[in-house]
């Protein structure tokens, strides 16, 4: 008897669907490949915009600045470069203005960072309590940070004015003569540090507050059962619990102090702002960079100052890491 064979229709049991794109196994492999690309490639796609922007506006300028620092370049003729090697760095090393600016940056950084972080820690500790209108106080603490550096520096410059400033008026009530805040070295650095403290204390306080609220309440309850006072709880529970945040704010404040520019520039009220006063009494590294590049038109030397600031931050970071390791070993 003759038998006839026929092709089973698409979709019949035991057959793979066919839509003209290949067999079922090929489709499965394609789905697997797409799934792997989605799982493994999606994170890179999400972070790619950041790295693209970082490479374009941070990494490339950093490398190009290092190249410029090895040349003699003037602002008016940026396309003309004369190779000088490390002459700019040796000249900067022998420049008294650089060491003066470095010392001013250090002293202003200490005068602004230490009180700022201590005040922020105390303010965060107060805001951590259940207070009426706590949201208002938290927003008010952040208001100085949201204020323009130009507006803040201009207002404080008027407050510290020698003849008609409110600060000198208040000091005169206690028999203190008018202080020349701009021309006196330590008075000028104190005034500039006050501007920095006012702007950044609330910001750091909110960082500390967020870290404090992450500390489990049972630690405070256990400390209270052991008879610890509020002050002892603050020292033994709160401070150790936010230690990583404190280190973060110290690093952040150190970077900000090294790059300090707007406050002393506006405080000078004119040409003296660029030079940091008539005697460079409050000129920071940021002002020195600006003076070399946009007043003296020496972009190569300005790039050298920028790289000196960058290397200084690296050295400070390495020192901080070494100190941290030594403390960890002793503990």
PDB file of C-alpha atoms in Angstrom:
ATOM      1  CA  UNK A   1       0.000   0.000   0.000  1.00  0.00           C
ATOM      2  CA  UNK A   2       1.369   3.384  -0.890  1.00  0.00           C
ATOM      3  CA  UNK A   3       1.686   5.949   1.854  1.00  0.00           C
ATOM      4  CA  UNK A   4       1.744   9.687   1.496  1.00  0.00           C
ATOM      5  CA  UNK A   5       3.656  12.141   3.630  1.00  0.00           C
ATOM      6  CA  UNK A   6       2.614  15.690   4.372  1.00  0.00           C
ATOM      7  CA  UNK A   7       4.288  18.608   6.111  1.00  0.00           C
ATOM      8  CA  UNK A   8       2.663  19.381   9.432  1.00  0.00           C
ATOM      9  CA  UNK A   9       1.245  22.867   9.685  1.00  0.00           C
ATOM     10  CA  UNK A  10       3.002  25.599  11.656  1.00  0.00           C
ATOM     11  CA  UNK A  11       2.090  25.545  15.321  1.00  0.00           C
ATOM     12  CA  UNK A  12       1.407  21.782  15.409  1.00  0.00           C
ATOM     13  CA  UNK A  13       2.654  19.938  18.492  1.00  0.00           C
ATOM     14  CA  UNK A  14       6.297  18.871  18.270  1.00  0.00           C
ATOM     15  CA  UNK A  15       7.240  21.500  15.724  1.00  0.00           C
ATOM     16  CA  UNK A  16       9.101  24.754  16.108  1.00  0.00           C
ATOM     17  CA  UNK A  17       7.395  27.881  14.851  1.00  0.00           C
ATOM     18  CA  UNK A  18       8.774  29.307  11.685  1.00  0.00           C
ATOM     19  CA  UNK A  19       8.452  32.953  10.756  1.00  0.00           C
ATOM     20  CA  UNK A  20      11.180  33.179   8.184  1.00  0.00           C
ATOM     21  CA  UNK A  21      13.857  34.414  10.642  1.00  0.00           C
ATOM     22  CA  UNK A  22      15.447  31.074  11.422  1.00  0.00           C
ATOM     23  CA  UNK A  23      14.839  28.052  13.510  1.00  0.00           C
ATOM     24  CA  UNK A  24      13.619  28.113  17.091  1.00  0.00           C
ATOM     25  CA  UNK A  25      17.121  27.402  18.394  1.00  0.00           C
ATOM     26  CA  UNK A  26      18.501  30.423  16.566  1.00  0.00           C
ATOM     27  CA  UNK A  27      15.770  32.622  17.981  1.00  0.00           C
ATOM     28  CA  UNK A  28      16.513  31.346  21.463  1.00  0.00           C
ATOM     29  CA  UNK A  29      20.209  32.129  21.039  1.00  0.00           C
ATOM     30  CA  UNK A  30      19.348  35.632  19.887  1.00  0.00           C
ATOM     31  CA  UNK A  31      17.084  36.176  22.882  1.00  0.00           C
ATOM     32  CA  UNK A  32      19.844  34.937  25.193  1.00  0.00           C
ATOM     33  CA  UNK A  33      22.373  37.231  23.574  1.00  0.00           C
ATOM     34  CA  UNK A  34      20.063  40.243  23.848  1.00  0.00           C
ATOM     35  CA  UNK A  35      19.340  39.371  27.471  1.00  0.00           C
ATOM     36  CA  UNK A  36      23.043  39.210  28.268  1.00  0.00           C
ATOM     37  CA  UNK A  37      23.657  42.525  26.530  1.00  0.00           C
ATOM     38  CA  UNK A  38      20.793  44.043  28.475  1.00  0.00           C
ATOM     39  CA  UNK A  39      21.972  42.739  31.848  1.00  0.00           C
ATOM     40  CA  UNK A  40      25.690  43.369  31.366  1.00  0.00           C
ATOM     41  CA  UNK A  41      25.621  46.382  29.080  1.00  0.00           C
ATOM     42  CA  UNK A  42      22.810  48.438  30.609  1.00  0.00           C
ATOM     43  CA  UNK A  43      24.842  49.544  33.679  1.00  0.00           C
ATOM     44  CA  UNK A  44      27.634  50.769  31.406  1.00  0.00           C
ATOM     45  CA  UNK A  45      25.119  52.617  29.264  1.00  0.00           C
ATOM     46  CA  UNK A  46      23.694  54.355  32.319  1.00  0.00           C
ATOM     47  CA  UNK A  47      27.094  55.518  33.629  1.00  0.00           C
ATOM     48  CA  UNK A  48      28.523  56.329  30.190  1.00  0.00           C
ATOM     49  CA  UNK A  49      27.125  59.921  30.077  1.00  0.00           C
ATOM     50  CA  UNK A  50      28.966  60.808  33.290  1.00  0.00           C
ATOM     51  CA  UNK A  51      32.289  59.477  32.037  1.00  0.00           C
ATOM     52  CA  UNK A  52      31.831  61.186  28.682  1.00  0.00           C
ATOM     53  CA  UNK A  53      31.186  64.538  30.366  1.00  0.00           C
ATOM     54  CA  UNK A  54      34.043  63.907  32.833  1.00  0.00           C
ATOM     55  CA  UNK A  55      36.446  63.091  30.010  1.00  0.00           C
ATOM     56  CA  UNK A  56      35.424  66.165  28.031  1.00  0.00           C
ATOM     57  CA  UNK A  57      35.345  68.757  30.814  1.00  0.00           C
ATOM     58  CA  UNK A  58      37.684  67.365  33.494  1.00  0.00           C
ATOM     59  CA  UNK A  59      40.154  64.757  32.267  1.00  0.00           C
ATOM     60  CA  UNK A  60      41.039  66.418  28.961  1.00  0.00           C
ATOM     61  CA  UNK A  61      41.530  69.889  30.529  1.00  0.00           C
ATOM     62  CA  UNK A  62      43.701  68.269  33.219  1.00  0.00           C
ATOM     63  CA  UNK A  63      45.981  66.652  30.647  1.00  0.00           C
ATOM     64  CA  UNK A  64      46.026  69.743  28.428  1.00  0.00           C
ATOM     65  CA  UNK A  65      46.862  71.954  31.423  1.00  0.00           C
ATOM     66  CA  UNK A  66      49.823  69.725  32.245  1.00  0.00           C
ATOM     67  CA  UNK A  67      51.033  70.116  28.661  1.00  0.00           C
ATOM     68  CA  UNK A  68      50.660  73.905  28.783  1.00  0.00           C
ATOM     69  CA  UNK A  69      52.594  74.056  32.059  1.00  0.00           C
ATOM     70  CA  UNK A  70      55.649  72.790  30.181  1.00  0.00           C
ATOM     71  CA  UNK A  71      55.538  75.706  27.736  1.00  0.00           C
ATOM     72  CA  UNK A  72      55.743  79.470  27.724  1.00  0.00           C
ATOM     73  CA  UNK A  73      52.298  80.546  26.552  1.00  0.00           C
ATOM     74  CA  UNK A  74      50.738  84.001  26.556  1.00  0.00           C
ATOM     75  CA  UNK A  75      47.017  84.641  26.761  1.00  0.00           C
ATOM     76  CA  UNK A  76      47.018  86.751  23.595  1.00  0.00           C
ATOM     77  CA  UNK A  77      48.714  84.019  21.516  1.00  0.00           C
ATOM     78  CA  UNK A  78      47.508  80.693  22.826  1.00  0.00           C
ATOM     79  CA  UNK A  79      48.458  78.945  19.606  1.00  0.00           C
ATOM     80  CA  UNK A  80      52.137  79.873  20.047  1.00  0.00           C
ATOM     81  CA  UNK A  81      53.905  77.629  22.530  1.00  0.00           C
ATOM     82  CA  UNK A  82      57.586  77.642  23.438  1.00  0.00           C
ATOM     83  CA  UNK A  83      58.885  74.489  25.115  1.00  0.00           C
ATOM     84  CA  UNK A  84      60.556  75.256  28.449  1.00  0.00           C
ATOM     85  CA  UNK A  85      60.303  71.881  30.187  1.00  0.00           C
ATOM     86  CA  UNK A  86      60.146  72.193  33.951  1.00  0.00           C
ATOM     87  CA  UNK A  87      61.367  75.800  34.014  1.00  0.00           C
ATOM     88  CA  UNK A  88      57.915  77.000  35.064  1.00  0.00           C
ATOM     89  CA  UNK A  89      57.966  74.635  38.037  1.00  0.00           C
ATOM     90  CA  UNK A  90      61.448  75.674  39.142  1.00  0.00           C
ATOM     91  CA  UNK A  91      60.497  79.340  38.772  1.00  0.00           C
ATOM     92  CA  UNK A  92      57.384  78.724  40.837  1.00  0.00           C
ATOM     93  CA  UNK A  93      59.457  76.977  43.507  1.00  0.00           C
ATOM     94  CA  UNK A  94      61.718  80.040  43.745  1.00  0.00           C
ATOM     95  CA  UNK A  95      58.802  82.507  43.700  1.00  0.00           C
ATOM     96  CA  UNK A  96      58.080  84.036  47.109  1.00  0.00           C
ATOM     97  CA  UNK A  97      54.536  84.832  46.012  1.00  0.00           C
ATOM     98  CA  UNK A  98      53.801  81.125  45.649  1.00  0.00           C
ATOM     99  CA  UNK A  99      54.929  80.318  49.183  1.00  0.00           C
ATOM    100  CA  UNK A 100      53.037  83.329  50.510  1.00  0.00           C
ATOM    101  CA  UNK A 101      49.880  82.195  48.692  1.00  0.00           C
ATOM    102  CA  UNK A 102      50.381  78.639  49.943  1.00  0.00           C
ATOM    103  CA  UNK A 103      50.719  79.858  53.531  1.00  0.00           C
ATOM    104  CA  UNK A 104      47.665  82.111  53.177  1.00  0.00           C
ATOM    105  CA  UNK A 105      45.659  79.233  51.737  1.00  0.00           C
ATOM    106  CA  UNK A 106      46.659  77.061  54.676  1.00  0.00           C
ATOM    107  CA  UNK A 107      45.870  79.656  57.361  1.00  0.00           C
ATOM    108  CA  UNK A 108      42.550  80.679  55.819  1.00  0.00           C
ATOM    109  CA  UNK A 109      41.699  76.989  55.421  1.00  0.00           C
ATOM    110  CA  UNK A 110      42.374  76.315  59.103  1.00  0.00           C
ATOM    111  CA  UNK A 111      40.559  79.459  60.259  1.00  0.00           C
ATOM    112  CA  UNK A 112      37.490  78.522  58.216  1.00  0.00           C
ATOM    113  CA  UNK A 113      37.420  74.729  58.343  1.00  0.00           C
ATOM    114  CA  UNK A 114      37.931  74.022  62.045  1.00  0.00           C
ATOM    115  CA  UNK A 115      35.234  76.390  63.422  1.00  0.00           C
ATOM    116  CA  UNK A 116      32.957  75.536  60.519  1.00  0.00           C
ATOM    117  CA  UNK A 117      32.949  71.797  61.157  1.00  0.00           C
ATOM    118  CA  UNK A 118      32.692  72.199  64.931  1.00  0.00           C
ATOM    119  CA  UNK A 119      29.718  74.543  64.560  1.00  0.00           C
ATOM    120  CA  UNK A 120      28.137  72.230  61.987  1.00  0.00           C
ATOM    121  CA  UNK A 121      28.505  69.279  64.362  1.00  0.00           C
ATOM    122  CA  UNK A 122      26.841  71.169  67.201  1.00  0.00           C
ATOM    123  CA  UNK A 123      24.078  72.492  64.957  1.00  0.00           C
ATOM    124  CA  UNK A 124      23.357  69.013  63.613  1.00  0.00           C
ATOM    125  CA  UNK A 125      23.219  67.660  67.161  1.00  0.00           C
ATOM    126  CA  UNK A 126      20.579  70.261  68.067  1.00  0.00           C
ATOM    127  CA  UNK A 127      18.574  69.623  64.896  1.00  0.00           C
ATOM    128  CA  UNK A 128      18.635  65.909  65.651  1.00  0.00           C
ATOM    129  CA  UNK A 129      16.306  66.476  68.582  1.00  0.00           C
ATOM    130  CA  UNK A 130      12.561  66.567  68.050  1.00  0.00           C
ATOM    131  CA  UNK A 131      11.878  70.274  67.773  1.00  0.00           C
ATOM    132  CA  UNK A 132       8.828  72.155  66.669  1.00  0.00           C
ATOM    133  CA  UNK A 133       9.360  73.532  63.209  1.00  0.00           C
ATOM    134  CA  UNK A 134      12.425  71.353  62.645  1.00  0.00           C
ATOM    135  CA  UNK A 135      11.855  71.476  58.871  1.00  0.00           C
ATOM    136  CA  UNK A 136      12.024  75.271  58.936  1.00  0.00           C
ATOM    137  CA  UNK A 137      15.319  75.233  60.821  1.00  0.00           C
ATOM    138  CA  UNK A 138      16.796  72.691  58.425  1.00  0.00           C
ATOM    139  CA  UNK A 139      15.834  74.769  55.402  1.00  0.00           C
ATOM    140  CA  UNK A 140      17.172  77.894  57.104  1.00  0.00           C
ATOM    141  CA  UNK A 141      20.477  76.137  57.764  1.00  0.00           C
ATOM    142  CA  UNK A 142      20.812  75.383  54.053  1.00  0.00           C
ATOM    143  CA  UNK A 143      19.900  78.902  52.899  1.00  0.00           C
ATOM    144  CA  UNK A 144      23.469  80.345  53.109  1.00  0.00           C
ATOM    145  CA  UNK A 145      24.750  77.516  50.908  1.00  0.00           C
ATOM    146  CA  UNK A 146      22.133  78.375  48.271  1.00  0.00           C
ATOM    147  CA  UNK A 147      23.168  82.034  48.334  1.00  0.00           C
ATOM    148  CA  UNK A 148      25.459  83.241  45.562  1.00  0.00           C
ATOM    149  CA  UNK A 149      29.080  83.569  46.610  1.00  0.00           C
ATOM    150  CA  UNK A 150      29.150  86.989  44.989  1.00  0.00           C
ATOM    151  CA  UNK A 151      26.166  88.266  46.961  1.00  0.00           C
ATOM    152  CA  UNK A 152      27.455  86.793  50.232  1.00  0.00           C
ATOM    153  CA  UNK A 153      30.967  88.205  49.790  1.00  0.00           C
ATOM    154  CA  UNK A 154      29.609  91.616  48.823  1.00  0.00           C
ATOM    155  CA  UNK A 155      27.375  91.827  51.911  1.00  0.00           C
ATOM    156  CA  UNK A 156      30.158  90.739  54.254  1.00  0.00           C
ATOM    157  CA  UNK A 157      32.524  93.202  52.604  1.00  0.00           C
ATOM    158  CA  UNK A 158      30.120  95.972  53.552  1.00  0.00           C
ATOM    159  CA  UNK A 159      29.839  94.602  57.092  1.00  0.00           C
ATOM    160  CA  UNK A 160      33.633  94.596  57.467  1.00  0.00           C
ATOM    161  CA  UNK A 161      34.088  98.060  55.964  1.00  0.00           C
ATOM    162  CA  UNK A 162      36.600 100.079  57.986  1.00  0.00           C
ATOM    163  CA  UNK A 163      34.763 103.402  58.473  1.00  0.00           C
ATOM    164  CA  UNK A 164      31.070 102.577  58.170  1.00  0.00           C
ATOM    165  CA  UNK A 165      30.879  98.802  58.647  1.00  0.00           C
ATOM    166  CA  UNK A 166      28.542  97.279  61.209  1.00  0.00           C
ATOM    167  CA  UNK A 167      31.269  95.046  62.656  1.00  0.00           C
ATOM    168  CA  UNK A 168      33.454  98.007  63.604  1.00  0.00           C
ATOM    169  CA  UNK A 169      30.398  99.810  64.950  1.00  0.00           C
ATOM    170  CA  UNK A 170      29.673  96.888  67.258  1.00  0.00           C
ATOM    171  CA  UNK A 171      33.309  96.714  68.342  1.00  0.00           C
ATOM    172  CA  UNK A 172      33.280 100.434  69.098  1.00  0.00           C
ATOM    173  CA  UNK A 173      30.590  99.797  71.697  1.00  0.00           C
ATOM    174  CA  UNK A 174      33.234  97.885  73.653  1.00  0.00           C
ATOM    175  CA  UNK A 175      35.883 100.556  73.192  1.00  0.00           C
ATOM    176  CA  UNK A 176      37.701  98.888  70.280  1.00  0.00           C
ATOM    177  CA  UNK A 177      39.088 101.193  67.601  1.00  0.00           C
ATOM    178  CA  UNK A 178      38.156 100.692  63.971  1.00  0.00           C
ATOM    179  CA  UNK A 179      39.865  97.653  62.488  1.00  0.00           C
ATOM    180  CA  UNK A 180      41.256  97.913  58.969  1.00  0.00           C
ATOM    181  CA  UNK A 181      39.923  94.534  57.911  1.00  0.00           C
ATOM    182  CA  UNK A 182      41.303  94.620  54.383  1.00  0.00           C
ATOM    183  CA  UNK A 183      44.839  95.909  54.915  1.00  0.00           C
ATOM    184  CA  UNK A 184      45.631  93.956  58.068  1.00  0.00           C
ATOM    185  CA  UNK A 185      46.754  90.421  57.280  1.00  0.00           C
ATOM    186  CA  UNK A 186      45.095  88.477  60.084  1.00  0.00           C
ATOM    187  CA  UNK A 187      42.011  90.686  60.121  1.00  0.00           C
ATOM    188  CA  UNK A 188      41.535  90.147  56.370  1.00  0.00           C
ATOM    189  CA  UNK A 189      41.992  86.395  56.647  1.00  0.00           C
ATOM    190  CA  UNK A 190      39.565  86.279  59.583  1.00  0.00           C
ATOM    191  CA  UNK A 191      36.968  88.226  57.603  1.00  0.00           C
ATOM    192  CA  UNK A 192      37.321  85.946  54.573  1.00  0.00           C
ATOM    193  CA  UNK A 193      37.115  82.881  56.811  1.00  0.00           C
ATOM    194  CA  UNK A 194      33.888  84.279  58.286  1.00  0.00           C
ATOM    195  CA  UNK A 195      32.333  84.373  54.820  1.00  0.00           C
ATOM    196  CA  UNK A 196      33.315  80.741  54.210  1.00  0.00           C
ATOM    197  CA  UNK A 197      32.019  79.664  57.619  1.00  0.00           C
ATOM    198  CA  UNK A 198      28.680  81.376  57.041  1.00  0.00           C
ATOM    199  CA  UNK A 199      28.194  79.752  53.637  1.00  0.00           C
ATOM    200  CA  UNK A 200      29.195  76.167  54.416  1.00  0.00           C
ATOM    201  CA  UNK A 201      28.263  75.508  58.056  1.00  0.00           C
ATOM    202  CA  UNK A 202      24.623  74.710  57.287  1.00  0.00           C
ATOM    203  CA  UNK A 203      25.538  72.416  54.406  1.00  0.00           C
ATOM    204  CA  UNK A 204      27.889  70.357  56.569  1.00  0.00           C
ATOM    205  CA  UNK A 205      25.350  70.383  59.390  1.00  0.00           C
ATOM    206  CA  UNK A 206      22.766  68.685  57.179  1.00  0.00           C
ATOM    207  CA  UNK A 207      25.321  66.061  56.171  1.00  0.00           C
ATOM    208  CA  UNK A 208      26.009  65.360  59.845  1.00  0.00           C
ATOM    209  CA  UNK A 209      22.286  65.341  60.587  1.00  0.00           C
ATOM    210  CA  UNK A 210      21.619  62.714  57.919  1.00  0.00           C
ATOM    211  CA  UNK A 211      24.400  60.550  59.358  1.00  0.00           C
ATOM    212  CA  UNK A 212      23.101  60.997  62.911  1.00  0.00           C
ATOM    213  CA  UNK A 213      19.612  59.893  61.952  1.00  0.00           C
ATOM    214  CA  UNK A 214      21.077  56.665  60.571  1.00  0.00           C
ATOM    215  CA  UNK A 215      22.464  55.712  64.000  1.00  0.00           C
ATOM    216  CA  UNK A 216      20.211  53.060  65.662  1.00  0.00           C
ATOM    217  CA  UNK A 217      18.286  54.436  68.635  1.00  0.00           C
ATOM    218  CA  UNK A 218      19.002  51.367  70.699  1.00  0.00           C
ATOM    219  CA  UNK A 219      22.612  52.539  71.068  1.00  0.00           C
ATOM    220  CA  UNK A 220      21.443  55.677  72.823  1.00  0.00           C
ATOM    221  CA  UNK A 221      19.044  53.652  74.966  1.00  0.00           C
ATOM    222  CA  UNK A 222      21.815  51.282  75.994  1.00  0.00           C
ATOM    223  CA  UNK A 223      24.097  54.206  76.818  1.00  0.00           C
ATOM    224  CA  UNK A 224      21.349  55.839  78.875  1.00  0.00           C
ATOM    225  CA  UNK A 225      20.796  52.599  80.818  1.00  0.00           C
ATOM    226  CA  UNK A 226      24.510  52.547  81.574  1.00  0.00           C
ATOM    227  CA  UNK A 227      24.177  56.007  83.088  1.00  0.00           C
ATOM    228  CA  UNK A 228      25.747  58.020  80.284  1.00  0.00           C
ATOM    229  CA  UNK A 229      24.832  61.688  80.177  1.00  0.00           C
ATOM    230  CA  UNK A 230      23.799  63.523  76.993  1.00  0.00           C
ATOM    231  CA  UNK A 231      27.333  64.812  76.555  1.00  0.00           C
ATOM    232  CA  UNK A 232      28.801  61.333  77.043  1.00  0.00           C
ATOM    233  CA  UNK A 233      26.304  59.903  74.564  1.00  0.00           C
ATOM    234  CA  UNK A 234      27.376  62.536  72.071  1.00  0.00           C
ATOM    235  CA  UNK A 235      31.068  61.695  72.477  1.00  0.00           C
ATOM    236  CA  UNK A 236      30.759  57.908  72.762  1.00  0.00           C
ATOM    237  CA  UNK A 237      27.850  57.179  70.429  1.00  0.00           C
ATOM    238  CA  UNK A 238      27.198  60.060  68.028  1.00  0.00           C
ATOM    239  CA  UNK A 239      30.740  61.013  67.040  1.00  0.00           C
ATOM    240  CA  UNK A 240      31.935  57.420  66.426  1.00  0.00           C
ATOM    241  CA  UNK A 241      28.721  56.712  64.523  1.00  0.00           C
ATOM    242  CA  UNK A 242      29.309  59.533  62.021  1.00  0.00           C
ATOM    243  CA  UNK A 243      33.095  59.225  61.813  1.00  0.00           C
ATOM    244  CA  UNK A 244      33.065  58.431  58.098  1.00  0.00           C
ATOM    245  CA  UNK A 245      30.917  61.499  57.411  1.00  0.00           C
ATOM    246  CA  UNK A 246      33.283  63.673  59.441  1.00  0.00           C
ATOM    247  CA  UNK A 247      36.224  62.426  57.378  1.00  0.00           C
ATOM    248  CA  UNK A 248      34.254  63.148  54.202  1.00  0.00           C
ATOM    249  CA  UNK A 249      33.513  66.736  55.257  1.00  0.00           C
ATOM    250  CA  UNK A 250      37.151  67.275  56.228  1.00  0.00           C
ATOM    251  CA  UNK A 251      38.276  66.150  52.775  1.00  0.00           C
ATOM    252  CA  UNK A 252      35.580  68.248  51.096  1.00  0.00           C
ATOM    253  CA  UNK A 253      36.468  71.337  53.144  1.00  0.00           C
ATOM    254  CA  UNK A 254      40.168  70.845  52.411  1.00  0.00           C
ATOM    255  CA  UNK A 255      39.508  70.773  48.678  1.00  0.00           C
ATOM    256  CA  UNK A 256      37.314  73.862  48.973  1.00  0.00           C
ATOM    257  CA  UNK A 257      39.945  75.728  50.991  1.00  0.00           C
ATOM    258  CA  UNK A 258      42.643  74.894  48.435  1.00  0.00           C
ATOM    259  CA  UNK A 259      40.471  76.243  45.614  1.00  0.00           C
ATOM    260  CA  UNK A 260      39.271  79.350  47.509  1.00  0.00           C
ATOM    261  CA  UNK A 261      38.809  82.152  45.007  1.00  0.00           C
ATOM    262  CA  UNK A 262      35.522  84.064  44.971  1.00  0.00           C
ATOM    263  CA  UNK A 263      35.465  85.266  48.571  1.00  0.00           C
ATOM    264  CA  UNK A 264      38.935  86.906  48.648  1.00  0.00           C
ATOM    265  CA  UNK A 265      38.521  88.275  45.116  1.00  0.00           C
ATOM    266  CA  UNK A 266      35.331  90.175  45.954  1.00  0.00           C
ATOM    267  CA  UNK A 267      36.577  91.115  49.409  1.00  0.00           C
ATOM    268  CA  UNK A 268      39.389  93.087  47.766  1.00  0.00           C
ATOM    269  CA  UNK A 269      36.863  95.429  46.083  1.00  0.00           C
ATOM    270  CA  UNK A 270      38.872  96.070  42.943  1.00  0.00           C
ATOM    271  CA  UNK A 271      42.421  95.467  41.689  1.00  0.00           C
ATOM    272  CA  UNK A 272      43.599  94.529  45.178  1.00  0.00           C
ATOM    273  CA  UNK A 273      41.265  91.541  45.055  1.00  0.00           C
ATOM    274  CA  UNK A 274      43.373  89.869  42.368  1.00  0.00           C
ATOM    275  CA  UNK A 275      46.646  90.359  44.214  1.00  0.00           C
ATOM    276  CA  UNK A 276      45.117  89.545  47.586  1.00  0.00           C
ATOM    277  CA  UNK A 277      45.671  93.015  49.004  1.00  0.00           C
ATOM    278  CA  UNK A 278      48.409  95.568  48.519  1.00  0.00           C
ATOM    279  CA  UNK A 279      50.957  93.284  50.189  1.00  0.00           C
ATOM    280  CA  UNK A 280      49.435  89.959  49.073  1.00  0.00           C
ATOM    281  CA  UNK A 281      48.310  89.497  52.665  1.00  0.00           C
ATOM    282  CA  UNK A 282      45.358  87.284  51.749  1.00  0.00           C
ATOM    283  CA  UNK A 283      46.250  86.072  48.263  1.00  0.00           C
ATOM    284  CA  UNK A 284      45.387  82.390  47.890  1.00  0.00           C
ATOM    285  CA  UNK A 285      46.590  79.895  45.314  1.00  0.00           C
ATOM    286  CA  UNK A 286      43.407  80.466  43.329  1.00  0.00           C
ATOM    287  CA  UNK A 287      44.067  84.208  43.191  1.00  0.00           C
ATOM    288  CA  UNK A 288      47.694  83.615  42.229  1.00  0.00           C
ATOM    289  CA  UNK A 289      46.560  81.407  39.364  1.00  0.00           C
ATOM    290  CA  UNK A 290      44.168  84.114  38.191  1.00  0.00           C
ATOM    291  CA  UNK A 291      46.829  86.815  38.486  1.00  0.00           C
ATOM    292  CA  UNK A 292      49.361  84.864  36.445  1.00  0.00           C
ATOM    293  CA  UNK A 293      46.915  83.922  33.710  1.00  0.00           C
ATOM    294  CA  UNK A 294      44.559  86.892  33.346  1.00  0.00           C
ATOM    295  CA  UNK A 295      46.605  89.802  34.662  1.00  0.00           C
ATOM    296  CA  UNK A 296      50.152  88.869  33.658  1.00  0.00           C
ATOM    297  CA  UNK A 297      48.902  86.888  30.601  1.00  0.00           C
ATOM    298  CA  UNK A 298      51.265  83.995  31.367  1.00  0.00           C
ATOM    299  CA  UNK A 299      49.088  80.934  30.823  1.00  0.00           C
ATOM    300  CA  UNK A 300      52.001  78.521  31.188  1.00  0.00           C
ATOM    301  CA  UNK A 301      52.762  79.768  34.682  1.00  0.00           C
ATOM    302  CA  UNK A 302      49.060  79.786  35.540  1.00  0.00           C
ATOM    303  CA  UNK A 303      48.828  76.145  34.461  1.00  0.00           C
ATOM    304  CA  UNK A 304      51.830  75.418  36.675  1.00  0.00           C
ATOM    305  CA  UNK A 305      50.017  76.893  39.678  1.00  0.00           C
ATOM    306  CA  UNK A 306      46.956  74.790  38.843  1.00  0.00           C
ATOM    307  CA  UNK A 307      49.030  71.635  38.772  1.00  0.00           C
ATOM    308  CA  UNK A 308      50.737  72.612  42.009  1.00  0.00           C
ATOM    309  CA  UNK A 309      47.289  72.840  43.617  1.00  0.00           C
ATOM    310  CA  UNK A 310      46.386  69.435  42.209  1.00  0.00           C
ATOM    311  CA  UNK A 311      49.601  67.828  43.450  1.00  0.00           C
ATOM    312  CA  UNK A 312      49.067  69.438  46.851  1.00  0.00           C
ATOM    313  CA  UNK A 313      45.652  67.778  47.126  1.00  0.00           C
ATOM    314  CA  UNK A 314      47.159  64.422  46.179  1.00  0.00           C
ATOM    315  CA  UNK A 315      49.847  64.775  48.860  1.00  0.00           C
ATOM    316  CA  UNK A 316      47.243  65.672  51.466  1.00  0.00           C
ATOM    317  CA  UNK A 317      45.107  62.696  50.447  1.00  0.00           C
ATOM    318  CA  UNK A 318      48.083  60.329  50.725  1.00  0.00           C
ATOM    319  CA  UNK A 319      48.973  61.731  54.150  1.00  0.00           C
ATOM    320  CA  UNK A 320      45.390  61.309  55.308  1.00  0.00           C
ATOM    321  CA  UNK A 321      45.368  57.685  54.142  1.00  0.00           C
ATOM    322  CA  UNK A 322      48.656  56.954  55.895  1.00  0.00           C
ATOM    323  CA  UNK A 323      47.423  58.519  59.133  1.00  0.00           C
ATOM    324  CA  UNK A 324      44.231  56.493  58.881  1.00  0.00           C
ATOM    325  CA  UNK A 325      46.168  53.243  58.437  1.00  0.00           C
ATOM    326  CA  UNK A 326      48.416  54.022  61.397  1.00  0.00           C
ATOM    327  CA  UNK A 327      45.398  54.696  63.607  1.00  0.00           C
ATOM    328  CA  UNK A 328      43.728  51.500  62.400  1.00  0.00           C
ATOM    329  CA  UNK A 329      46.808  49.436  63.273  1.00  0.00           C
ATOM    330  CA  UNK A 330      47.045  50.979  66.733  1.00  0.00           C
ATOM    331  CA  UNK A 331      43.371  50.300  67.350  1.00  0.00           C
TER     332      UNK A 331
END
